[in-house]
Coordinates of C-alpha atoms in Angstrom, one line a residue:
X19 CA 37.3 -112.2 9.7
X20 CA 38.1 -108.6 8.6
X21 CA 34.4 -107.8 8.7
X22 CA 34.0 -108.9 12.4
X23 CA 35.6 -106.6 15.1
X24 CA 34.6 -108.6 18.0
X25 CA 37.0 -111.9 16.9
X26 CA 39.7 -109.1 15.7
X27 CA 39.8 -107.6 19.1
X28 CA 39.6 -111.3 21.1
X29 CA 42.7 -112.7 18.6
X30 CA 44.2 -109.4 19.1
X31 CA 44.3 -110.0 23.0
X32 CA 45.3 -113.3 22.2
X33 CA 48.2 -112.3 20.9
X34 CA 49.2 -109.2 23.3
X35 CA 49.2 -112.4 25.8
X36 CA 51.5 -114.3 23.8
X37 CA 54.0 -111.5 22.9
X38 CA 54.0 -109.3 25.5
X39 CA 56.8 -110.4 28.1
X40 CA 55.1 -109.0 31.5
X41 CA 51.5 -109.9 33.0
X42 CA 49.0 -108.3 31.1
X43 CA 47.9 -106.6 34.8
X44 CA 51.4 -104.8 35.1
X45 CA 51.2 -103.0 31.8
X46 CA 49.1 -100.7 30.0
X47 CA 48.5 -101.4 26.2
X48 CA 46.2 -100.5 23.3
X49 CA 46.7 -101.7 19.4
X50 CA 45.4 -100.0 16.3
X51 CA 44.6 -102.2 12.5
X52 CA 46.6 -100.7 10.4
X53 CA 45.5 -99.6 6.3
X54 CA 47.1 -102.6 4.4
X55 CA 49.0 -102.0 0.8
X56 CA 47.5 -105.1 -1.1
X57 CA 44.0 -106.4 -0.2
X58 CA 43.6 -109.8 1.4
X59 CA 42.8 -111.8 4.4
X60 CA 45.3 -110.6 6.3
X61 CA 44.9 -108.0 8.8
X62 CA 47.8 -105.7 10.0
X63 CA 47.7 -104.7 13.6
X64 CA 49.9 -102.5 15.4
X65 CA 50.1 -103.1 19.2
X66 CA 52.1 -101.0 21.7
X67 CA 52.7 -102.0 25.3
X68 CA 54.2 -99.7 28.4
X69 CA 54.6 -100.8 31.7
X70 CA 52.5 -98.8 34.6
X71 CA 55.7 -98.2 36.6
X72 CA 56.9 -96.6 33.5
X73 CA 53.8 -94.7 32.7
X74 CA 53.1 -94.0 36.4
X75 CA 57.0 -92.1 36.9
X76 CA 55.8 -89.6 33.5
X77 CA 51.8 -89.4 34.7
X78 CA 52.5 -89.2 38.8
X79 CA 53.6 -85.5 38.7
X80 CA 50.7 -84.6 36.5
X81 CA 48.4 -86.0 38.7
X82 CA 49.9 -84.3 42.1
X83 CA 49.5 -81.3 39.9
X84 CA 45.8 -81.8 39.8
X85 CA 46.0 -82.5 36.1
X86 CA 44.1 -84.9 34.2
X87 CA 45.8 -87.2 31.7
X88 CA 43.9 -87.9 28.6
X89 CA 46.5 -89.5 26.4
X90 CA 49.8 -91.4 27.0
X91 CA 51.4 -92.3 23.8
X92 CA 54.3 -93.2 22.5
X93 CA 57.0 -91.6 21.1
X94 CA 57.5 -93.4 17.7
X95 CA 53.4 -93.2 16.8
X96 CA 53.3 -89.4 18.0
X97 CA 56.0 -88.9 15.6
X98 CA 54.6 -91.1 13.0
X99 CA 51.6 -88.7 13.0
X100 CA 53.4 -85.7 12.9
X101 CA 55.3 -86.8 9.9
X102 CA 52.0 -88.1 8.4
X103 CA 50.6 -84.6 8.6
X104 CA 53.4 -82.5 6.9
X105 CA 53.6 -85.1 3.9
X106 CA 56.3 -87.3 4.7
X107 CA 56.0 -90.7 2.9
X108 CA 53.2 -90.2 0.9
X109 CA 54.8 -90.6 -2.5
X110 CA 58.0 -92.7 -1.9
X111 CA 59.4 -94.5 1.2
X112 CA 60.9 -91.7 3.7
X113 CA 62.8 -92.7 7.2
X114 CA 62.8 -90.5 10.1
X115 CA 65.7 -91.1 12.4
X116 CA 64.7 -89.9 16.0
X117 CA 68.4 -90.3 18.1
X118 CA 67.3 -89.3 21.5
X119 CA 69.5 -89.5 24.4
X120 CA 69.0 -93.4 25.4
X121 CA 67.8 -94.8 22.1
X122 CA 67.3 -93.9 18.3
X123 CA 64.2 -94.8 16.9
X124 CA 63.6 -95.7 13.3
X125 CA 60.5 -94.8 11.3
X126 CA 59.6 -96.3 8.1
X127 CA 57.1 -94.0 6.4
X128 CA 55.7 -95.9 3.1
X129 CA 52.4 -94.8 2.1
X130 CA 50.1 -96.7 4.5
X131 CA 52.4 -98.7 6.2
X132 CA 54.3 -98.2 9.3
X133 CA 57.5 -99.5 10.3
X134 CA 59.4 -98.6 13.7
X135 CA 62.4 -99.8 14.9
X136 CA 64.3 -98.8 18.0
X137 CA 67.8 -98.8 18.5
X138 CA 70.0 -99.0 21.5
X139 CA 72.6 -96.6 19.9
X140 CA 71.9 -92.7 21.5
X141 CA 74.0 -89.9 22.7
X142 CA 74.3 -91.8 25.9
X143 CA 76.3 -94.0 24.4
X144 CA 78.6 -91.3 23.0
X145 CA 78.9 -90.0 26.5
X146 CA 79.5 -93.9 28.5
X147 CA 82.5 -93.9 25.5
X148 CA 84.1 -90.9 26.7
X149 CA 83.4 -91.4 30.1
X150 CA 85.6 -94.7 30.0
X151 CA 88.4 -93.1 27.6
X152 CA 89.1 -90.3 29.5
X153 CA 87.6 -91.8 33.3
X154 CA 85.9 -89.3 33.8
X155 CA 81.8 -88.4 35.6
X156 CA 79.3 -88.3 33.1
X157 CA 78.5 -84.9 34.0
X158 CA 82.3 -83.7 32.6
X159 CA 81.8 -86.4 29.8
X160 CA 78.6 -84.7 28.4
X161 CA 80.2 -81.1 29.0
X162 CA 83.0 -82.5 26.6
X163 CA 80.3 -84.3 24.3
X164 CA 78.9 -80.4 23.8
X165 CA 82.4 -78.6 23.5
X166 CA 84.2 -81.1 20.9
X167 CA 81.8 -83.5 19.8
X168 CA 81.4 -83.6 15.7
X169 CA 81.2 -86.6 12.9
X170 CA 84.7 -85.9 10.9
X171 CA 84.3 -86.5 7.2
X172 CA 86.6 -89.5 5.7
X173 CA 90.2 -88.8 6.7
X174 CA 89.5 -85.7 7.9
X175 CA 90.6 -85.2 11.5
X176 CA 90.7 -82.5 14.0
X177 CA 93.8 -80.9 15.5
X178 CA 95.0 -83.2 18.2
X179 CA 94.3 -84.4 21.7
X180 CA 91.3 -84.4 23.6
X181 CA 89.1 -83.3 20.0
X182 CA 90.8 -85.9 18.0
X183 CA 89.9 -88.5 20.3
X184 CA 85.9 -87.1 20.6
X185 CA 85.5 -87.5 17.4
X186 CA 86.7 -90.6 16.6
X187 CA 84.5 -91.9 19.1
X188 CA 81.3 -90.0 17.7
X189 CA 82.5 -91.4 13.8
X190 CA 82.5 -94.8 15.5
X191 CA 79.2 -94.7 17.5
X192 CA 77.8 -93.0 14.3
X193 CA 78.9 -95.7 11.9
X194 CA 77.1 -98.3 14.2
X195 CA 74.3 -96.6 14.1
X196 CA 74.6 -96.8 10.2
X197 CA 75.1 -100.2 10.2
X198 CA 72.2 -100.5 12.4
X199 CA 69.7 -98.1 9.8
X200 CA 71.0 -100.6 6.9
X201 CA 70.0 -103.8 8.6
X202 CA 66.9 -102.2 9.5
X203 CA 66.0 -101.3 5.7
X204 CA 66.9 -104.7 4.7
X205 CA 64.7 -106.2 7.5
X206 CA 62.1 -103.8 6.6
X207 CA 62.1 -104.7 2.9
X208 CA 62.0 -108.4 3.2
X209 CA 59.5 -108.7 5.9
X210 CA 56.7 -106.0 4.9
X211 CA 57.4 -106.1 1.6
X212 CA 58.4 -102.4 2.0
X213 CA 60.5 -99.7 -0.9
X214 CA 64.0 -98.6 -0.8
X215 CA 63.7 -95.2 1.3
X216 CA 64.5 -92.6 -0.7
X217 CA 65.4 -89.5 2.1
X218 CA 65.8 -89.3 6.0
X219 CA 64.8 -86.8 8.2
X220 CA 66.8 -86.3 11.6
X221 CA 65.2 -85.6 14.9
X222 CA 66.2 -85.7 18.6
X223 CA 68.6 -84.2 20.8
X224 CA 71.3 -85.7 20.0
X225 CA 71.1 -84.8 16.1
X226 CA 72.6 -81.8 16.8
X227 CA 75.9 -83.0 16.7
X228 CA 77.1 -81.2 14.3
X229 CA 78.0 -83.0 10.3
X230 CA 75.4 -85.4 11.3
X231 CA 73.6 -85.1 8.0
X232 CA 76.2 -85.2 5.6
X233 CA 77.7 -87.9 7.4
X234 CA 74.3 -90.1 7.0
X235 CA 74.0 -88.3 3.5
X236 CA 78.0 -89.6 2.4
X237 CA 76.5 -93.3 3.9
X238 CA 73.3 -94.0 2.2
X239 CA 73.5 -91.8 -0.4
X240 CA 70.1 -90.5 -0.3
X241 CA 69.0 -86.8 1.1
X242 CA 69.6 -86.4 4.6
X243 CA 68.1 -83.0 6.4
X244 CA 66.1 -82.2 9.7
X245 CA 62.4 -82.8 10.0
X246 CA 60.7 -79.6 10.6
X247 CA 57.2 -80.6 12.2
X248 CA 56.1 -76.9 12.7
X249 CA 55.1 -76.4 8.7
X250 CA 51.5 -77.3 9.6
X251 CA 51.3 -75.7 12.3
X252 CA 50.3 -71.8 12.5
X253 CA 52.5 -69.6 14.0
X254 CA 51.9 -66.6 16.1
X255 CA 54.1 -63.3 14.9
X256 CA 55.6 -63.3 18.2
X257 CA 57.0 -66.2 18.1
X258 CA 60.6 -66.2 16.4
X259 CA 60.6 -68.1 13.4
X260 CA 64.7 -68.4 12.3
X261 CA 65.2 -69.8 15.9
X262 CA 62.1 -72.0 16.0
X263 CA 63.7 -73.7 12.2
X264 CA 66.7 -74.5 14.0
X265 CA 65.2 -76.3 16.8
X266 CA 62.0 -77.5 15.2
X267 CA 63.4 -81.1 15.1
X268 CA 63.3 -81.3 18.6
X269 CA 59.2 -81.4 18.9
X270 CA 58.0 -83.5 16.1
X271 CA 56.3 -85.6 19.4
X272 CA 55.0 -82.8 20.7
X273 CA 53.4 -81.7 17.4
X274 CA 52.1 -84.9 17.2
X275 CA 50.7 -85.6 20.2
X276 CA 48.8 -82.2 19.9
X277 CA 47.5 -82.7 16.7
X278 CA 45.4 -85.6 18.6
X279 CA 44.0 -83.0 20.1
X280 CA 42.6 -81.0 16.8
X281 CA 41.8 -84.1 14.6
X282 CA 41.6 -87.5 13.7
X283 CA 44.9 -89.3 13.5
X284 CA 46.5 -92.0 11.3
X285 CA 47.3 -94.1 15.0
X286 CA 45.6 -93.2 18.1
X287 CA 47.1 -95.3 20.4
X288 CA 46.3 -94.7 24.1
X289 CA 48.2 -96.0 26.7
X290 CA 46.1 -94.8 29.7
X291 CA 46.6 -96.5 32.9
X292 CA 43.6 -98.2 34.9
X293 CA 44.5 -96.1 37.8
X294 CA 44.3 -92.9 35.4
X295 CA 41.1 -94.2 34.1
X296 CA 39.5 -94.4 37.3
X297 CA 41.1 -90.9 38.6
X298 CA 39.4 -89.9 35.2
X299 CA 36.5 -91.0 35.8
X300 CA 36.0 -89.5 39.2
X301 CA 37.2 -86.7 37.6
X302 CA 34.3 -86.6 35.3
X303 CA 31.4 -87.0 38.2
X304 CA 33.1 -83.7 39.5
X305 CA 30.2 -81.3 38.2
X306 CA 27.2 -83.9 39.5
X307 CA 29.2 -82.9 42.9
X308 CA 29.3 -80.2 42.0
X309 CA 25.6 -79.8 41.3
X310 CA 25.2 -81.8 44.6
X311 CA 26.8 -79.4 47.0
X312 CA 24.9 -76.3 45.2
X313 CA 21.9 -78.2 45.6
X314 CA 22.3 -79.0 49.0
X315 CA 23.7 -75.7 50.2
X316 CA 20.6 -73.6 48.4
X317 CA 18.4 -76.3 50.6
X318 CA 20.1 -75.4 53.5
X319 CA 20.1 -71.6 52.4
X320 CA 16.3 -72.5 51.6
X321 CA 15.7 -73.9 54.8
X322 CA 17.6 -71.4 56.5
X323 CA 15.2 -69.0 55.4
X324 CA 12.1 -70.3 56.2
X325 CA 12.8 -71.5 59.5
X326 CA 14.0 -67.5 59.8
X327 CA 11.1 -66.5 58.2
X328 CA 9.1 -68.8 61.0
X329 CA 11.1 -67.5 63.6
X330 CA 10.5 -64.2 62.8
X331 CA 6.8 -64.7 62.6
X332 CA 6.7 -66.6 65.9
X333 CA 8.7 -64.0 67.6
X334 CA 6.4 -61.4 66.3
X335 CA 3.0 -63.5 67.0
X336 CA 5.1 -63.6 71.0
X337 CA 5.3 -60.0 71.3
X338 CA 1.3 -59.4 70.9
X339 CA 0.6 -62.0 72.9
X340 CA 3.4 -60.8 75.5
X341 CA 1.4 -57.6 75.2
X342 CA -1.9 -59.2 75.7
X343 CA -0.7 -60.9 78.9
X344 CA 1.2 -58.0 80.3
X345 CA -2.2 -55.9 80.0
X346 CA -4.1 -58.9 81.4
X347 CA -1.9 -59.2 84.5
X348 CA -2.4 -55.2 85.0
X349 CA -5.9 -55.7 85.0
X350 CA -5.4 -58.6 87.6
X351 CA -2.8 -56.1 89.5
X352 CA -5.8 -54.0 89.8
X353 CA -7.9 -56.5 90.4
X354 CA -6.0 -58.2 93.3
X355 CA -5.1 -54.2 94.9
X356 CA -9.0 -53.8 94.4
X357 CA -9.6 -56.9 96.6
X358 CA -7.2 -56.7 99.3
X359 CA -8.3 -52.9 99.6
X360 CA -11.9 -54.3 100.0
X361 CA -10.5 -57.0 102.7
X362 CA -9.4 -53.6 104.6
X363 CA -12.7 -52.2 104.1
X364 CA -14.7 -54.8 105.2
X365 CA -12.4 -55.7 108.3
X366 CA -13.0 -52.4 109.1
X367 CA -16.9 -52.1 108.6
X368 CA -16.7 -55.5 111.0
X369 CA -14.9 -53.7 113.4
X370 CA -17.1 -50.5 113.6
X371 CA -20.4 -52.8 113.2
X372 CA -18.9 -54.9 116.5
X373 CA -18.9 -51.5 117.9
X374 CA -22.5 -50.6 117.1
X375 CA -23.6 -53.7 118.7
X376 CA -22.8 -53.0 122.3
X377 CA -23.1 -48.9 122.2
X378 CA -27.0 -49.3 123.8
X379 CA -25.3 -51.7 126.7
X380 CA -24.5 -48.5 128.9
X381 CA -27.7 -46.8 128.3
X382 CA -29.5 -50.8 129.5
X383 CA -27.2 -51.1 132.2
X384 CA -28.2 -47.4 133.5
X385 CA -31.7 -48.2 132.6
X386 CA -32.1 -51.8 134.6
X387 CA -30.4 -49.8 137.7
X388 CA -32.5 -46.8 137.4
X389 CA -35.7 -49.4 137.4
X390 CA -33.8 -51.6 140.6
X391 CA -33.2 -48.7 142.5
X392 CA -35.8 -47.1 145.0
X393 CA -37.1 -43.6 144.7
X394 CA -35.3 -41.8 147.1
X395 CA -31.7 -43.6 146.1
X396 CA -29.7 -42.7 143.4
X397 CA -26.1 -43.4 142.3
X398 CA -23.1 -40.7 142.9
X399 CA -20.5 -42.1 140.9
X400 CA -20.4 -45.5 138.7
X401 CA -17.3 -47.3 137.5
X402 CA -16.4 -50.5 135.7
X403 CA -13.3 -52.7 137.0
X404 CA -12.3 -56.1 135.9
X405 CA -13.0 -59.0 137.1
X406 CA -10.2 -61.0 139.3
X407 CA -8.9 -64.0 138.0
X408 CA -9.9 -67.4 139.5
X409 CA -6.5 -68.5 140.5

């Protein structure tokens, strides 16, 4: 079955069903088969699960930012991987304990195997301790954490009052913690088969309380100092590095979440939400609408100019024919002036042509008389009236 990844993956599936205490549709998960230590039929998968509320309140901003999330992983495997790269493990069994603010997380780093356990013991519970010792807000509490909080050494204690009683409670939360790390080495060792760790790093915030290693140091009698993730990493000359040591313990995620970036990891687990996915995948088709739009706006810019360039062709083909007309329609100006000047001529030429027509009645008329009228008659005066009108 080791050979075949298909059945791997569906028993895999199989049994995110069965562990995983939510519907698979209101979590995000992703598993990784790990390198096993002894050959065998057996196959050692890691499987992580995050609900998408969770993953949705970290990703949300990034997203109204206009960011696009690539990766979501987890804290212990980004850790894991940053420890893997600056050597940690690969000779003898090494812990790393990460004591964040609401949890400590546990990190077994044996070779090829990896072993995580998390612990509900964190500086929040240092602060809810003093918080209901001294009743006060957890804003005072946490200022008080900062000002007197230290892990006294066997019968050491501090001064008196309010210091005394800080760390006594830190000692106490501490030594819980210790008891915790011991059960989780004797868990560790009887159910993966795993060595007796041989030195612990510390991260976190809440490491920094100070006597924190040589408390865990006096406890378990092994080495006990703070993990310094930045040894891999190149750093730039402006970049203080006596400040960056003291604080490097802080970032051993962030290292290894960005070393996913550069290379291949030991676990590359991706919690990536559906929604994400899709958002990503949109994301992706940006440059084909991209393309799209340039394409359709150097069409229209296309198109543009040649109706322009039609345009301009038509509105210079109008002007010559404009021209053509205008001198057409002077020629029929002249033309139509030429004919209603000959009307005038020719109404005239009728009129004077009328005229010629009766000038010989005067000389008839004078002639018939002269003809009707005896010898020895002749006319002293003639004239020409109108006639009456027939009433």
């Amino acid at each position: 079955m080791t050979k075949n990844k298909d059945k791997i993956a569906s028993l895999v599936a199989f049994e995110a069903q069965q562990r995983i205490p939510y519907p698979m549709d209101e979590v995000s998960w992703d598993y990784q088969l790990l390198e096993s230590e002894t050959p065998g039929p057996e196959v050692d998968a890691l499987l992580v699960s995050v609900k998408n509320e969770e993953i949705a309140r970290i990703t949300a901003p990034l997203v109204r930012l206009g960011k696009t999330v690539k990766i979501v992983e987890v804290a212990p495997t980004a850790c894991f991987n940053a420890a893997k790269a600056n050597g940690v493990g690969e000779t003898q069994c090494e812990m790393i304990l990460n004591i964040g603010g609401k949890s400590s997380t546990l990190i077994f780093l044996d070779g090829n195997r990896f072993y995580v356990r998390a612990i509900p013991i964190a500086g929040s519970t240092i602060t809810q301790q003093i918080m209901k010792e001294f009743g006060v807000g957890f804003e005072e509490a946490e200022e008080m954490k900062r000002r007197y909080a230290y892990v006294p050494m066997g019968a050491e204690s501090p001064e008196s009052g309010a210091p005394e009683t800080i760390a006594k409670i830190v000692r106490n939360i501490m030594s819980r913690l210790y008891g915790e790390i011991v059960r989780s080495i004797n868990v560790y060792r009887s159910t993966q088969n795993g060595n007796i760790p041989q030195k612990m790093y510390l991260a976190g915030g809440s490491s920094i309380i100070p006597y924190t290693p040589s408390f865990f140091a006096e406890k378990m009698k092994i080495p006990v100092e703070y993990f310094n993730a930045f040894q891999v990493v190149a750093i730039g000359p402006e970049v203080d590095q006596d400040k960056l040591t003291a604080i490097a313990h802080l970032f051993p995620e962030d290292i290894g979440l960005a070393l996913r970036k550069i290379g291949t990891c030991p676990i590359e687990i991706t919690l990536v939400p559906e929604y994400v996915k899709k958002q990503m995948a949109f994301t992706a088709k940006y440059p084909y609408f991209y393309a799209a739009a340039a394409s359709l706006l150097i069409y229209l810019g296309l198109s543009f100019w040649a109706f322009n360039t039609q345009l301009t062709e038509i509105n210079e083909k109008r002007d010559v024919f404009q021209k053509y007309v205008d001198k057409k329609q002077a020629v029929v100006k002249t033309v139509e002036d030429a004919q209603s000047e000959l009307n005038s001529e020719e109404k005239k030429m009728k009129t004077a042509t009328g005229l010629l027509g009766v000038r010989n009645n005067w000389i008839n008329l004078l002639n018939v008389l002269q003809d009707a009228l005896p010898s020895n008659m002749w006319f002293s005066s003639l004239s020409v009236s109108v006639a009456p009108s027939v009433q």
